[in-house]
Short mmCIF file of C-alpha atoms and ligand atoms in Angstrom, two decimals:
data_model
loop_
_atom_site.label_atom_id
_atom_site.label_comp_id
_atom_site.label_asym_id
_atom_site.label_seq_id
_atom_site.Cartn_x
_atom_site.Cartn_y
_atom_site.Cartn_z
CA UNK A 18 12.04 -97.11 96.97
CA UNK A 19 9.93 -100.22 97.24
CA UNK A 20 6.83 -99.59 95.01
CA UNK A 21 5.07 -102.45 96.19
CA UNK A 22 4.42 -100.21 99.44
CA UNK A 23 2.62 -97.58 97.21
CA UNK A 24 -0.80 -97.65 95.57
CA UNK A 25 -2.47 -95.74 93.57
CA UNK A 26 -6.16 -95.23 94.39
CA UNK A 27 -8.54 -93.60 91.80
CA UNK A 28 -11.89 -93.04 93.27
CA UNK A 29 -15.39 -93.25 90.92
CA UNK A 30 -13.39 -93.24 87.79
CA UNK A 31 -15.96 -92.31 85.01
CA UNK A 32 -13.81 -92.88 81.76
CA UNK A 33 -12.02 -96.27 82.01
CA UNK A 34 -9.87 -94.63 78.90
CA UNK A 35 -8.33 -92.94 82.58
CA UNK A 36 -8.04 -95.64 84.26
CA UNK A 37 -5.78 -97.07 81.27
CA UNK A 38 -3.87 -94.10 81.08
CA UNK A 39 -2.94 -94.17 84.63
CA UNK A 40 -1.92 -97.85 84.62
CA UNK A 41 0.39 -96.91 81.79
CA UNK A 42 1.56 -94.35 83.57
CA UNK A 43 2.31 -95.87 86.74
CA UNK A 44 4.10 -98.75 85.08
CA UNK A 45 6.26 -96.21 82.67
CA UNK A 46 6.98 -94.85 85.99
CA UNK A 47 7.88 -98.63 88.40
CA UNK A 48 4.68 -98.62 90.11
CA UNK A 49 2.12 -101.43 89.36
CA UNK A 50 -0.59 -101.18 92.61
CA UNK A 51 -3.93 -100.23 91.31
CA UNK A 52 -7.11 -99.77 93.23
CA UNK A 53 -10.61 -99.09 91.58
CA UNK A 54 -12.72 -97.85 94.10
CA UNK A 55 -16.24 -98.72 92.24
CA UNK A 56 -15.16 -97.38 89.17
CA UNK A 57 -17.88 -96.76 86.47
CA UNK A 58 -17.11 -99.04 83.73
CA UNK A 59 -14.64 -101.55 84.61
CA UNK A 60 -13.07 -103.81 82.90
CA UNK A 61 -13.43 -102.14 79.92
CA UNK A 62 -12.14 -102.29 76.07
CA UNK A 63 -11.00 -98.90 76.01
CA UNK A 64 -9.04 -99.03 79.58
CA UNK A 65 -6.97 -101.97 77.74
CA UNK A 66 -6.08 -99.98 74.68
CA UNK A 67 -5.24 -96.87 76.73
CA UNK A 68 -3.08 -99.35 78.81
CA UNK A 69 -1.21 -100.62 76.21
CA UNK A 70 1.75 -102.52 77.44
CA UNK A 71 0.81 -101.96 81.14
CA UNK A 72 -2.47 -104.28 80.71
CA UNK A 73 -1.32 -106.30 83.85
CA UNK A 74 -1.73 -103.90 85.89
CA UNK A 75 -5.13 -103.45 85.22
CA UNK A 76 -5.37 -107.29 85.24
CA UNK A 77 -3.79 -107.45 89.02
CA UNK A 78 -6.00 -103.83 90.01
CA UNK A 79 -8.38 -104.95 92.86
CA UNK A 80 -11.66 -103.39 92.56
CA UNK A 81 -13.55 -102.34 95.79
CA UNK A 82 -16.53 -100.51 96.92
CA UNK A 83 -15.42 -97.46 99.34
CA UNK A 84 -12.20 -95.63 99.55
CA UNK A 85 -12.34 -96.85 103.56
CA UNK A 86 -11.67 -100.17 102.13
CA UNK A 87 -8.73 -99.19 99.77
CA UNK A 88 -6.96 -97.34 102.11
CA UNK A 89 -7.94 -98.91 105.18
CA UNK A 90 -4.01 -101.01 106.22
CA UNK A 91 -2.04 -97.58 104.94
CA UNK A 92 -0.33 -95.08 107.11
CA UNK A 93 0.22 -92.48 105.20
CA UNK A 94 -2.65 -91.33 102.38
CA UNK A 95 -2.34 -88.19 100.19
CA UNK A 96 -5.12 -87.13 98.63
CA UNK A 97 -4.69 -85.00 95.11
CA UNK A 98 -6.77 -81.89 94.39
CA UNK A 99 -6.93 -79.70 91.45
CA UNK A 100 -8.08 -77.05 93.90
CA UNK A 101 -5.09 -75.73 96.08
CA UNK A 102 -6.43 -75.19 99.69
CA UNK A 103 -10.10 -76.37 99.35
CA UNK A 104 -10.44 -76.75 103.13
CA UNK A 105 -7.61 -76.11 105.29
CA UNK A 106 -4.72 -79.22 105.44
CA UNK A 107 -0.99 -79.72 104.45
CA UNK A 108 -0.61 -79.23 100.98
CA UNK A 109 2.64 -80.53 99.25
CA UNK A 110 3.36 -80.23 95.54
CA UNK A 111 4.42 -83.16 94.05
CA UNK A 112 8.24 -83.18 94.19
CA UNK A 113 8.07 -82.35 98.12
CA UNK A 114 5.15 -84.61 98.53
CA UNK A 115 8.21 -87.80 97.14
CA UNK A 116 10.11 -86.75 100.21
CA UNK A 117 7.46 -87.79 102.30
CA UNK A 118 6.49 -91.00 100.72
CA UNK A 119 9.39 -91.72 99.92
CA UNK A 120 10.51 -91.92 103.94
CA UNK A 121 7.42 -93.53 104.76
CA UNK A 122 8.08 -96.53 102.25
CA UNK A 123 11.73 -96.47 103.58
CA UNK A 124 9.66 -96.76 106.86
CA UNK A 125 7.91 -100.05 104.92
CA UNK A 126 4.69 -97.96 105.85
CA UNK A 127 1.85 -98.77 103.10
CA UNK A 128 0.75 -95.76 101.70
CA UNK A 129 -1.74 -94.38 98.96
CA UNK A 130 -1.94 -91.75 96.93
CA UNK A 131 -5.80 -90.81 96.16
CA UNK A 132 -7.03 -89.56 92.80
CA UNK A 133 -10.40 -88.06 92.36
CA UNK A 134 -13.50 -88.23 89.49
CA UNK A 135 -13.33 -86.45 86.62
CA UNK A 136 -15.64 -84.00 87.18
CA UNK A 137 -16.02 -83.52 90.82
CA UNK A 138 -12.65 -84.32 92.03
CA UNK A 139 -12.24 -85.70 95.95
CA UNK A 140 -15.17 -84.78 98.59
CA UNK A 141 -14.21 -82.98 101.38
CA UNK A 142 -15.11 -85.56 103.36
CA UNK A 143 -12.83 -88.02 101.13
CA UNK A 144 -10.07 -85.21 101.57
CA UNK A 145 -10.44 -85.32 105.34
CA UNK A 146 -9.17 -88.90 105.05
CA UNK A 147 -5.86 -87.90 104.07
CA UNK A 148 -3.31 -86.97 105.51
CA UNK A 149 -2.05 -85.01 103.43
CA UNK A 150 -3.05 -82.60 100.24
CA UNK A 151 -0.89 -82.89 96.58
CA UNK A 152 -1.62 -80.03 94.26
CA UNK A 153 -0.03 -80.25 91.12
CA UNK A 154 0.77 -76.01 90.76
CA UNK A 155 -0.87 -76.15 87.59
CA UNK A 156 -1.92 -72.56 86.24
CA UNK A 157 -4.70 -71.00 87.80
CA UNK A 158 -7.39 -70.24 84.50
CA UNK A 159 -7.24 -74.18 83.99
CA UNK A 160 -5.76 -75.82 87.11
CA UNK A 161 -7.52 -79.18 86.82
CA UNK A 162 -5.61 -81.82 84.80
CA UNK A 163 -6.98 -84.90 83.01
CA UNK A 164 -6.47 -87.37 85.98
CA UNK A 165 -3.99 -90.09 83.79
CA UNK A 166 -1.82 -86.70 83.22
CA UNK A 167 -1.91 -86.26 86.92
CA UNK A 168 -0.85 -89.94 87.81
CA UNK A 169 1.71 -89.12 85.04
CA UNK A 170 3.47 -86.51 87.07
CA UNK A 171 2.90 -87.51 90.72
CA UNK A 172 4.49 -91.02 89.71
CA UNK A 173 7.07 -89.56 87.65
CA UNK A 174 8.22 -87.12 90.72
CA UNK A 175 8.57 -90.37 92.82
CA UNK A 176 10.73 -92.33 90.10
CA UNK A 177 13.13 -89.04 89.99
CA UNK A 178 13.82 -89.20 93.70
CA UNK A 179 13.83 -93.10 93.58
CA UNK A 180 16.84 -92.68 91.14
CA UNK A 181 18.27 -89.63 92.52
CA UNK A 182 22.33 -89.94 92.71
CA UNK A 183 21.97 -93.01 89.76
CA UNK A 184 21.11 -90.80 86.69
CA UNK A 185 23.81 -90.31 84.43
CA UNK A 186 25.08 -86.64 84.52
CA UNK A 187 24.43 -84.44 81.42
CA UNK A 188 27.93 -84.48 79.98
CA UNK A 189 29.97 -84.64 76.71
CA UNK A 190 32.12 -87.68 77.83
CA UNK A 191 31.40 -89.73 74.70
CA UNK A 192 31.05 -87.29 72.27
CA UNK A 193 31.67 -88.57 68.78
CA UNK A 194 34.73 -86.02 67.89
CA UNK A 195 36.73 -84.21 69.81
CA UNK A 196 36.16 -80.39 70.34
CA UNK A 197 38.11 -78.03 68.48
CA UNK A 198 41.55 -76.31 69.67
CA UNK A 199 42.17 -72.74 69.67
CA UNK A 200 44.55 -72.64 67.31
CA UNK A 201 41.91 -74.08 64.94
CA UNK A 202 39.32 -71.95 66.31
CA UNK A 203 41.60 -68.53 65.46
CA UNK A 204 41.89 -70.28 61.62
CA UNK A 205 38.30 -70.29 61.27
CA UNK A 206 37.46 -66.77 63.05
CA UNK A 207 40.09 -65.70 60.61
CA UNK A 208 38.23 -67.55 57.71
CA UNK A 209 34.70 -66.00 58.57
CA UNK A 210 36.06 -62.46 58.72
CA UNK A 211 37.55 -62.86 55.39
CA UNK A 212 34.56 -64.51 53.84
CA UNK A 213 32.26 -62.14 55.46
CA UNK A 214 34.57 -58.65 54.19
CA UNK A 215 34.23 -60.56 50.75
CA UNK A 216 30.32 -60.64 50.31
CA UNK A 217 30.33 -56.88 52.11
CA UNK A 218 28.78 -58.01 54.95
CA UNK A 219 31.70 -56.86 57.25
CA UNK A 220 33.37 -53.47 56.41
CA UNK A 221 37.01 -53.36 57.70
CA UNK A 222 36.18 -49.58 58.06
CA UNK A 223 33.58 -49.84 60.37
CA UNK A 224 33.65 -53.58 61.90
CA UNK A 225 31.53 -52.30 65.06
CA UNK A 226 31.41 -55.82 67.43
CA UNK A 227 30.68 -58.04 64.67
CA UNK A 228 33.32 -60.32 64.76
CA UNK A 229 33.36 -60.32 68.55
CA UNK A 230 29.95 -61.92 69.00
CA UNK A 231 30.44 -64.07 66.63
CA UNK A 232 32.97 -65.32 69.00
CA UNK A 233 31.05 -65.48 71.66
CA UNK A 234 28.31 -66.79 69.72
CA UNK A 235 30.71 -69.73 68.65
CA UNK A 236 32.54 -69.89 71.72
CA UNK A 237 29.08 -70.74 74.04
CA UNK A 238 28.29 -73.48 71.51
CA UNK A 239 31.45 -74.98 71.65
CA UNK A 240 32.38 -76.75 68.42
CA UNK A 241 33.95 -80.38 67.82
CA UNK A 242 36.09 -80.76 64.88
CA UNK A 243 33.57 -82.34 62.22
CA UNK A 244 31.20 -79.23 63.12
CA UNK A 245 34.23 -77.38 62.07
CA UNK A 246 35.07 -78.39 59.47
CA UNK A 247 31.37 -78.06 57.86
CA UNK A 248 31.54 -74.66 58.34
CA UNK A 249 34.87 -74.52 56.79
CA UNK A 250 33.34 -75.68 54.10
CA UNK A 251 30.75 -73.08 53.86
CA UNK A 252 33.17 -70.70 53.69
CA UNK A 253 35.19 -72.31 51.16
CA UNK A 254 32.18 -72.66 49.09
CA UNK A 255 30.66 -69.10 49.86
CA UNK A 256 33.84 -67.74 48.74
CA UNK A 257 33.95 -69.66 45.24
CA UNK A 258 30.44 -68.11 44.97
CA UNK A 259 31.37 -64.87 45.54
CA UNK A 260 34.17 -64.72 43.18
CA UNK A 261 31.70 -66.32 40.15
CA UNK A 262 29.49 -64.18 41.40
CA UNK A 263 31.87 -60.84 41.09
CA UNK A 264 35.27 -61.50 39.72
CA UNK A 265 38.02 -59.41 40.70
CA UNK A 266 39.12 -57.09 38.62
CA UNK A 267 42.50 -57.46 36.76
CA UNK A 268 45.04 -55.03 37.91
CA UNK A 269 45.85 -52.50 34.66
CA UNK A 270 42.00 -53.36 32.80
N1 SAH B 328 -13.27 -80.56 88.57
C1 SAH B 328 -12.48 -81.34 89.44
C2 SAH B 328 -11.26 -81.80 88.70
C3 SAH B 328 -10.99 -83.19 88.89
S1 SAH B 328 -9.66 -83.72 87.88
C4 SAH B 328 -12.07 -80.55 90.64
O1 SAH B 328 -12.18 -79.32 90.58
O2 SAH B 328 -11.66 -81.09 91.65
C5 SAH B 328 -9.59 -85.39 88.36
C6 SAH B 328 -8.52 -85.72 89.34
O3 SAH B 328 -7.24 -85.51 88.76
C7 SAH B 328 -8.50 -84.89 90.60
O4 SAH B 328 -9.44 -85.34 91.55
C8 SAH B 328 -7.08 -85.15 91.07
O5 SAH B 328 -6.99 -86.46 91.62
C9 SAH B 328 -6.32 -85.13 89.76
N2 SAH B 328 -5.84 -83.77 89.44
C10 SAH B 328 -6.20 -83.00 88.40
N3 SAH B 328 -5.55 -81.82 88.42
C11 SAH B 328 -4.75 -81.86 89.51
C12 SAH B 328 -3.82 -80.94 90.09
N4 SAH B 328 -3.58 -79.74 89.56
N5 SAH B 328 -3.17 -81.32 91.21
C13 SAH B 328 -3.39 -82.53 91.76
N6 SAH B 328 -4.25 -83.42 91.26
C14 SAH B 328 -4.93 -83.11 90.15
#
């Protein structure tokens, strides 16, 4: 996805602390267009420290007066509301809203994704704009998010289908020891039960399905051989405990 086709607009910004927040986000997230339209206090101290390491791209943002102007060469412009269907429009969440933009940047359409103020959000008439509505489906006692966290998640949907297919898959391939056998896995289910009839927490009379959910409690996990071995251990030790603890008593005493 070429991000240099997508900008993100935040209209009236009151707190440039926001308008730091969202430059960090877009650049954690591969996006670095920024347009101010007449944003309160800008430039501002407290945008740069919110901005940390993403201060260039409030250095590069380009400030203008209306959101006409900032939107005004883009084909496609979604406008974000904390409000789900304020007036009626398409309204995409954010992870089917990246299908769209992402086809209309493979398009090499310019397009703009519009952020309101803090406290009023996007006017209907600013809404009307767009072509199309994001809501974030945020709960419905507090749906409105601070508007950084919003360019947070918007951008952070777009860099997930951006790197769709290149993300390494959750897996165990370099796992620092291998996983344990069965046969080793019987020698410690054998170990436990012994340990655990020893300190009377199993009763051979009455076993009930102790001992087979520890299995399946150990078998979902899935144990390498150093996690095995530590538990071996235990055992080991709990035993030598147990027999301070309470030795046995001598046959004929
Ligand atoms: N009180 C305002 C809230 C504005 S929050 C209102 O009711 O509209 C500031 C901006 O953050 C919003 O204009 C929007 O751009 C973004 N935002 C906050 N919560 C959002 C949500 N749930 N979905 C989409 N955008 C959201």
């Amino acid at each position: 996805m070429n991000s240099a086709n997508i900008r993100i607009v935040l209209v009236n910004t009151s707190h440039p602390g926001n308008i730091g927040g969202a430059a960090r986000a877009m650049k954690n997230m591969g996006l670095s267009r920024l347009v101010l339209v007449a944003p309160r206090k800008f430039p501002h101290e407290e945008a740069d420290w919110r901005a940390a390491g993403a201060q260039e791209v409030l250095q590069q943002a380009v400030v203008v007066d209306s959101l006409a102007e900032a939107i005004a060469d883009c084909q496609l412009v979604v406008g974000t509301s904390a409000r789900g269907r304020r007036i009626p429009w398409p309204v995409l969440d954010p992870r089917r809203c990246a299908v769209d933009v992402q086809a209309a940047v493979g398009r090499d359409e310019q397009v703009a994704l519009v952020f309101g103020r803090e406290d009023r959000g996007l006017t209907n008439e600013e809404l009307q704009a767009c072509n199309l509505h994001l809501h974030i489906p945020s709960h419905e006692d507090y749906p409105s998010l601070n508007l950084a966290m919003a360019v947070q998640v918007i951008s952070y949907e777009l860099r997930m289908l951006a790197l769709e297919g290149q993300l390494p898959e959750a897996s165990t391939d370099e796992w620092d020891a291998p996983f344990s056998t069965v046969e080793n896995m019987e020698r410690f289910y054998q170990h436990l039960e012994e340990t655990l009839v020893q300190i009377d927490f199993l009763d051979p009379a009455a076993p009930r399905q102790l001992m087979a959910r520890l299995r399946r409690l150990y078998g979902r996990v899935r144990l390498d051989e150093m996690e095995l071995n530590i538990l071996r251990g235990i055992l080991t030790e709990t035993q030598r405990a147990a027999t301070a603890a309470s030795p046995p008593e001598k046959a004929g005493d």
